[in-house]
Coordinates of C-alpha atoms and ligand atoms in Angstrom, one line a residue:
M83 CA 105.1 258.9 132.8
N84 CA 107.7 256.4 134.2
I85 CA 106.2 253.0 134.8
L86 CA 107.9 250.4 137.0
V87 CA 107.2 246.9 135.7
I88 CA 107.6 244.1 138.3
N89 CA 107.6 240.4 137.7
C90 CA 107.9 238.8 141.1
G91 CA 108.6 235.1 141.6
S92 CA 109.1 233.2 144.8
S93 CA 112.8 233.9 145.1
S94 CA 113.5 236.2 142.3
L95 CA 112.2 239.6 141.0
K96 CA 112.7 241.1 137.5
Y97 CA 112.1 244.8 137.0
Q98 CA 112.2 247.4 134.3
L99 CA 111.6 251.2 134.5
I100 CA 109.9 252.3 131.3
N101 CA 109.2 255.8 130.1
S102 CA 105.7 255.3 128.6
D103 CA 106.0 258.3 126.3
S104 CA 109.1 257.2 124.5
E105 CA 108.6 253.5 125.4
E106 CA 112.3 253.5 126.3
V107 CA 113.7 251.2 129.1
L108 CA 115.4 253.6 131.5
A109 CA 116.8 250.8 133.7
K110 CA 116.3 247.1 134.3
G111 CA 117.5 244.3 136.3
L112 CA 116.9 241.3 138.5
C113 CA 117.0 240.4 142.2
E114 CA 118.0 236.8 142.8
R115 CA 118.0 234.4 145.8
I116 CA 115.5 236.5 147.8
G117 CA 115.0 234.9 151.3
I118 CA 118.0 232.7 150.8
E119 CA 121.7 233.1 151.3
G120 CA 123.8 234.9 148.6
S121 CA 121.1 237.3 147.4
Q122 CA 122.2 239.7 144.7
I123 CA 120.8 242.5 142.6
T124 CA 121.6 243.2 139.0
Y125 CA 121.1 246.8 137.9
Q126 CA 121.6 248.1 134.4
P127 CA 120.8 251.8 133.5
A128 CA 120.1 252.5 129.8
G129 CA 123.5 252.9 128.0
G130 CA 125.3 252.1 131.2
K131 CA 127.1 249.1 132.4
K132 CA 125.5 246.2 134.2
E133 CA 126.3 246.1 137.9
I134 CA 125.9 243.1 140.2
T135 CA 125.8 243.8 144.0
V136 CA 125.7 241.1 146.6
S137 CA 123.3 242.3 149.3
P138 CA 121.1 240.6 151.9
M139 CA 117.4 240.3 150.9
P140 CA 115.6 238.5 153.6
T141 CA 112.2 239.7 152.2
H142 CA 110.7 240.8 148.9
T143 CA 110.2 244.2 150.5
Q144 CA 113.9 244.5 151.1
A145 CA 114.5 243.4 147.4
I146 CA 112.2 246.1 146.1
K147 CA 113.7 248.7 148.5
L148 CA 117.1 247.9 146.9
V149 CA 115.6 248.3 143.4
L150 CA 114.1 251.7 144.3
D151 CA 117.4 252.8 145.9
A152 CA 119.3 251.9 142.7
L153 CA 116.8 253.7 140.5
T154 CA 117.1 256.9 142.6
D155 CA 120.8 256.6 143.4
E156 CA 122.7 259.9 143.0
K157 CA 125.4 258.4 140.7
K158 CA 123.9 255.5 138.9
G159 CA 120.2 256.3 139.3
V160 CA 117.9 257.3 136.4
I161 CA 115.4 259.3 138.4
K162 CA 115.7 261.8 141.2
S163 CA 113.0 260.5 143.5
L164 CA 110.2 258.0 143.7
A165 CA 107.8 260.8 142.8
E166 CA 109.0 260.2 139.3
V167 CA 107.5 256.7 139.2
G168 CA 104.0 257.4 138.0
A169 CA 102.7 253.8 138.3
V170 CA 103.7 250.2 138.9
G171 CA 102.6 247.3 136.6
H172 CA 102.7 243.9 138.2
R173 CA 102.7 240.6 136.2
V174 CA 100.2 238.2 137.8
V175 CA 100.2 234.7 136.4
H176 CA 96.6 233.5 137.2
G177 CA 93.5 235.6 137.0
G178 CA 91.1 232.6 136.8
E179 CA 87.7 233.5 135.3
K180 CA 87.5 236.6 137.4
F181 CA 89.9 238.7 135.3
T182 CA 89.2 239.1 131.6
A183 CA 91.5 242.1 131.5
S184 CA 94.2 244.0 133.5
T185 CA 92.9 245.7 136.6
R186 CA 93.8 248.6 139.0
I187 CA 95.0 247.0 142.2
T188 CA 92.6 247.6 145.1
D189 CA 91.8 245.6 148.2
E190 CA 89.0 243.9 146.3
A191 CA 91.3 243.0 143.4
I192 CA 93.9 241.6 145.9
A193 CA 91.2 239.4 147.5
A194 CA 90.1 238.2 144.1
I195 CA 93.7 237.4 143.1
E196 CA 94.1 235.5 146.3
E197 CA 91.1 233.4 145.4
C198 CA 93.1 232.3 142.3
N199 CA 96.1 231.2 144.4
E200 CA 95.0 227.5 144.3
L201 CA 95.1 227.5 140.5
A202 CA 98.7 228.7 140.5
P203 CA 100.2 227.9 143.9
L204 CA 103.8 228.5 142.8
H205 CA 103.2 231.8 141.1
N206 CA 100.2 233.8 142.4
P207 CA 101.3 234.0 146.1
A208 CA 104.7 235.3 144.9
N209 CA 103.1 237.9 142.7
L210 CA 101.0 239.1 145.6
I211 CA 104.1 239.4 147.8
G212 CA 105.5 241.7 145.2
I213 CA 102.3 243.8 145.1
R214 CA 102.2 244.1 148.9
A215 CA 105.9 245.0 149.1
C216 CA 105.4 247.8 146.5
Q217 CA 102.3 249.1 148.3
E218 CA 104.3 249.3 151.6
L219 CA 107.1 251.3 150.0
M220 CA 105.0 253.4 147.6
P221 CA 101.6 253.7 149.2
E222 CA 100.4 256.6 147.0
T223 CA 101.5 255.2 143.6
P224 CA 98.7 253.6 141.5
M225 CA 99.3 250.0 140.6
V226 CA 97.9 247.6 138.0
A227 CA 97.8 243.8 137.7
V228 CA 98.4 242.3 134.3
F229 CA 97.4 238.7 134.0
D230 CA 98.9 235.9 131.9
T231 CA 95.5 234.3 131.5
A232 CA 93.3 237.4 130.7
F233 CA 93.8 237.5 127.0
H234 CA 92.6 233.9 126.6
Q235 CA 89.3 234.5 128.5
T236 CA 87.7 235.0 125.1
M237 CA 88.0 231.3 124.4
P238 CA 84.6 229.7 123.7
E239 CA 83.4 226.9 125.9
E240 CA 84.1 224.2 123.4
A241 CA 87.7 225.2 123.5
F242 CA 88.1 225.6 127.3
L243 CA 86.1 222.6 128.6
Y244 CA 87.8 219.3 129.3
G245 CA 86.1 216.0 128.6
L246 CA 85.6 215.6 132.4
P247 CA 82.6 215.5 134.6
Y248 CA 81.0 218.9 134.2
E249 CA 80.7 219.3 138.0
Y250 CA 84.5 219.7 138.2
Y251 CA 84.2 222.8 136.2
E252 CA 81.3 224.1 138.2
K253 CA 82.7 223.2 141.6
Y254 CA 86.5 223.5 141.1
K255 CA 86.8 225.7 138.0
V256 CA 88.7 222.9 136.2
R257 CA 89.0 224.2 132.6
R258 CA 91.6 225.4 130.2
Y259 CA 92.8 229.0 130.9
G260 CA 96.0 229.4 128.9
F261 CA 99.1 231.4 129.7
H262 CA 101.6 233.8 128.1
G263 CA 98.6 235.9 127.3
T264 CA 100.5 239.2 127.4
S265 CA 102.9 237.9 124.8
H266 CA 100.2 236.4 122.5
S267 CA 98.3 239.7 122.6
F268 CA 101.4 241.8 122.0
V269 CA 102.7 239.7 119.2
S270 CA 99.4 239.1 117.4
K271 CA 98.7 242.9 117.4
R272 CA 102.2 243.6 116.1
A273 CA 101.9 240.9 113.4
A274 CA 98.7 242.6 112.1
E275 CA 100.6 245.9 111.9
V276 CA 103.5 244.2 110.0
A277 CA 100.9 242.6 107.7
G278 CA 99.4 246.1 107.2
K279 CA 95.9 244.7 107.8
A280 CA 93.2 245.3 110.4
Y281 CA 93.7 243.1 113.5
E282 CA 89.9 242.4 113.6
D283 CA 90.0 240.9 110.1
L284 CA 92.8 238.4 110.6
K285 CA 93.3 234.8 111.6
I286 CA 96.7 234.7 113.4
I287 CA 98.6 231.8 115.0
V288 CA 101.2 232.8 117.5
C289 CA 103.9 230.3 118.5
H290 CA 105.5 231.5 121.7
L291 CA 108.5 229.2 121.9
G292 CA 110.6 229.9 125.0
N293 CA 111.5 227.7 128.0
G294 CA 107.8 227.4 128.5
A295 CA 106.0 227.3 125.1
S296 CA 102.5 227.8 123.9
V297 CA 100.6 228.3 120.6
S298 CA 97.5 230.4 120.3
A299 CA 94.8 230.9 117.7
V300 CA 93.8 234.6 117.5
K301 CA 90.7 235.2 115.3
N302 CA 89.4 238.7 114.6
G303 CA 91.5 240.1 117.5
K304 CA 90.4 237.5 120.1
S305 CA 92.1 234.4 121.4
I306 CA 89.9 231.5 120.6
D307 CA 92.2 228.7 121.7
T308 CA 95.6 228.1 123.2
S309 CA 97.7 225.1 124.0
M310 CA 98.3 225.5 127.7
G311 CA 95.5 224.5 130.0
L312 CA 94.5 224.6 133.7
T313 CA 98.3 224.9 134.3
P314 CA 101.2 225.6 131.9
L315 CA 101.9 221.8 131.7
E316 CA 99.6 221.1 128.8
G317 CA 100.3 221.4 125.1
L318 CA 103.7 221.6 123.4
I319 CA 106.8 219.6 124.4
M320 CA 108.7 222.3 126.3
G321 CA 112.2 222.8 127.8
T322 CA 111.5 220.5 130.8
R323 CA 107.7 220.0 130.6
S324 CA 106.1 217.1 128.9
G325 CA 103.1 218.9 127.4
D326 CA 100.2 216.6 126.2
M327 CA 100.3 213.0 127.0
D328 CA 98.0 210.1 127.9
P329 CA 97.0 210.8 131.6
A330 CA 97.1 207.1 132.3
I331 CA 100.9 207.3 132.0
M332 CA 100.9 209.0 135.4
E333 CA 99.6 205.9 137.2
Y334 CA 101.8 203.6 135.1
I335 CA 105.0 205.5 135.9
A336 CA 104.1 206.0 139.5
K337 CA 103.9 202.2 139.9
K338 CA 107.0 201.5 137.9
E339 CA 109.2 204.1 139.5
N340 CA 107.6 204.0 143.0
L341 CA 106.5 207.7 142.9
D342 CA 103.7 209.5 144.6
I343 CA 101.6 212.2 142.8
A344 CA 104.1 214.9 143.7
G345 CA 107.0 212.8 142.4
V346 CA 105.2 212.2 139.1
M347 CA 104.4 215.9 138.8
N348 CA 108.0 216.8 139.4
V349 CA 109.0 214.5 136.5
L350 CA 106.4 216.0 134.2
N351 CA 107.3 219.6 135.1
K352 CA 111.1 219.4 135.5
K353 CA 112.6 216.3 134.0
S354 CA 110.6 215.9 130.8
G355 CA 110.3 217.9 127.5
V356 CA 113.4 218.2 125.3
L357 CA 115.6 217.8 128.4
G358 CA 114.1 214.4 129.2
L359 CA 114.0 213.3 125.5
S360 CA 117.5 214.4 124.7
G361 CA 119.2 213.8 128.0
V362 CA 121.4 216.7 127.0
S363 CA 119.8 220.0 128.2
S364 CA 116.6 222.0 128.2
D365 CA 118.4 224.7 126.2
F366 CA 117.9 224.4 122.5
R367 CA 121.4 225.8 121.8
D368 CA 122.9 222.8 123.6
I369 CA 120.6 220.3 122.0
E370 CA 121.2 221.7 118.5
E371 CA 125.0 221.5 119.1
A372 CA 124.6 217.9 120.2
A373 CA 122.4 217.0 117.2
D374 CA 124.9 218.6 114.9
A375 CA 127.6 216.3 116.4
G376 CA 125.4 213.3 115.7
N377 CA 123.7 212.7 119.1
E378 CA 120.7 210.5 118.2
R379 CA 118.6 211.5 121.2
A380 CA 119.1 215.2 120.6
I381 CA 118.0 214.7 117.0
K382 CA 114.9 212.8 118.1
A383 CA 114.0 215.5 120.7
L384 CA 114.2 218.3 118.0
K385 CA 112.1 216.3 115.6
A386 CA 109.4 215.5 118.3
Y387 CA 109.4 219.2 119.3
N388 CA 108.9 220.5 115.7
Y389 CA 106.2 217.8 115.0
R390 CA 104.2 218.9 118.1
V391 CA 104.3 222.5 117.1
A392 CA 103.2 221.7 113.5
K393 CA 100.4 219.6 114.8
Y394 CA 99.0 222.4 116.9
I395 CA 99.3 224.8 114.0
G396 CA 97.2 222.3 111.9
A397 CA 94.7 222.1 114.7
Y398 CA 94.3 225.9 114.9
V399 CA 94.0 226.2 111.1
A400 CA 91.0 223.9 111.6
A401 CA 89.7 225.8 114.6
M402 CA 89.8 229.1 112.7
N403 CA 88.9 227.6 109.3
G404 CA 92.0 229.1 107.9
V405 CA 95.0 231.2 108.8
D406 CA 96.5 234.5 107.4
V407 CA 99.6 234.9 109.6
I408 CA 101.8 232.6 111.6
A409 CA 104.1 234.5 114.0
F410 CA 107.1 233.0 115.9
T411 CA 108.3 234.6 119.1
A412 CA 110.2 234.2 122.5
G413 CA 113.8 232.8 122.9
L414 CA 113.6 229.9 120.5
G415 CA 110.9 231.4 118.2
E416 CA 113.0 234.5 117.7
N417 CA 116.4 232.9 117.4
G418 CA 115.9 229.3 116.3
N419 CA 116.0 229.5 112.5
T420 CA 116.4 225.8 112.0
T421 CA 113.4 225.1 114.4
R422 CA 111.2 227.6 112.3
K423 CA 112.3 226.0 109.1
G424 CA 111.7 222.5 110.5
I425 CA 108.2 223.4 111.6
C426 CA 107.3 225.2 108.3
E427 CA 108.4 222.1 106.3
Y428 CA 105.2 220.5 107.6
L429 CA 103.1 223.4 106.3
T430 CA 103.6 223.3 102.6
Y431 CA 100.0 222.1 102.3
L432 CA 99.0 225.6 103.4
G433 CA 100.9 227.1 100.5
I434 CA 103.7 228.3 102.9
A435 CA 107.1 228.9 101.4
I436 CA 110.0 230.3 103.5
N437 CA 112.6 232.8 102.3
E438 CA 115.9 231.3 103.7
E439 CA 117.7 234.6 103.8
A440 CA 115.0 236.4 105.8
N441 CA 114.7 233.4 108.1
N442 CA 118.4 233.9 109.1
V443 CA 117.9 237.6 110.2
R444 CA 117.7 238.2 114.0
G445 CA 116.4 240.7 116.5
K446 CA 113.7 242.5 114.6
D447 CA 110.1 242.1 113.2
I448 CA 110.5 240.4 109.8
V449 CA 108.4 238.5 107.3
I450 CA 110.2 235.2 106.7
S451 CA 107.8 233.8 104.0
T452 CA 108.3 234.4 100.3
P453 CA 106.0 237.1 98.6
D454 CA 103.9 234.4 97.0
S455 CA 103.5 232.3 100.2
K456 CA 99.7 231.9 100.8
V457 CA 100.2 232.5 104.5
Q458 CA 102.6 235.2 105.9
V459 CA 105.1 233.8 108.3
M460 CA 106.8 236.3 110.6
V461 CA 109.3 236.6 113.5
I462 CA 108.0 239.2 116.0
P463 CA 110.2 239.7 119.1
T464 CA 107.9 239.7 122.1
N465 CA 108.2 242.4 124.8
E466 CA 106.1 241.4 127.8
E467 CA 107.4 244.3 130.0
L468 CA 106.5 246.9 127.4
A469 CA 103.0 245.2 127.1
I470 CA 102.6 245.4 130.8
A471 CA 103.7 249.1 130.8
R472 CA 101.1 249.9 128.1
E473 CA 98.3 248.1 130.0
T474 CA 99.3 250.0 133.1
L475 CA 99.3 253.4 131.4
A476 CA 95.9 252.7 129.9
L477 CA 94.4 252.0 133.4
V478 CA 96.0 254.9 135.4
Ligands
LIG1707 P1 111.6 232.0 129.2 O1 111.3 233.5 129.2 O2 110.4 231.2 129.1 O3 112.6 231.6 130.2 P2 113.0 232.6 126.7 O4 111.9 233.2 125.9 O5 114.0 233.5 127.1 O6 112.4 231.7 127.8 O7 113.6 231.4 125.8 C1 114.6 230.6 126.3 C2 115.0 229.6 125.3 O8 115.2 230.1 124.0 C3 116.3 228.9 125.7 O9 116.1 227.8 126.6 C4 116.9 228.4 124.4 O10 116.5 227.1 124.2 C5 116.2 229.3 123.4 N1 117.2 230.1 122.6 C6 117.7 231.3 123.0 N2 118.6 231.8 122.1 C7 118.7 230.8 121.1 C8 119.4 230.6 120.0 N3 120.3 231.6 119.5 N4 119.3 229.5 119.2 C9 118.4 228.6 119.6 N5 117.6 228.7 120.8 C10 117.8 229.8 121.5

């Protein structure tokens, strides 16, 4: 079956058409600047060349129509008609406490996703727009919602409760949810396969280090803790997000800089992290280049970043009373060999030793620890689209 995977944001939409039998990507691409001037669609069929077409997209429905037209185009298309799309899998960011797993999209499911909008006001409404647009254009095609939060719904209360008045949890659902669940699930399962051991018998720590970044503790096949919280702002120092900090800083900075809450939130989400620390960029390639050239702030940013990741790993070793596998994934986790090395230097107390040669390999599943290392350290490339396609197949 061919499965169309849709990741719909407020002004952009990523898509992949995946054959679920071979798990091959038949075509993929991106619509950008939806609803604003200068919209364009990128389309790349497997083995073919990438094509960028400027085309007006006043609405998401129009964007998805262009995607479907490209996929079924006589010359560049990869399928003859929409009848060859067996199902659509939608990424949905927040499933609150309602969704502990992926779900078939029905009117009830849409209403329940809408109820989670308040928890992810930037993401969920956009995800829903993508769902409705697909329903309009493919009313008979079964659809599935795959949530970023669902994998972490197995967290125990002691891990998800904040030290706040309990009524805030009861009344407003203020608790830790965690994100990147599709990736943490995919990578931890794959890590168990690479280790050649049963998923249910392992203690795995996954470090998803991309632009947004989070660490998770997966014990016996279940997420028992993760570093992001009510929103993706908590936890690690990220590209532009602060991660953990003393909440009193918010009032202090608001007064000093004459900012309101929205202004402070903007600083914490968009101007902090390694961008704010280094003053160079949110991209690790730029920061590493600057650090190599002797830029002091870039060096400090990289050190603070690694230290925070190592601290979370230490916390999760405690939470699980041990660890068998540590897996690195996402843009930086997969490519940043010096970052991995820097983080693992803190972990010699666990009996971890890194094989330098393996640590320099890119683009495939690989064990980067030495054979006598007490904990296996791996690089496992994540594939959220494939994970969504698998979940979708399982439900249709
Ligand atoms: P997201 O999906 O959250 O946007 P990615 O998983 O694509 O993020 O990760 C993007 C980040 O990965 C970039 O900001 C960059 O810092 C880092 N990255 C990508 N390639 C490399 C590389 N070769 N070396 C170091 N960092 C890299």
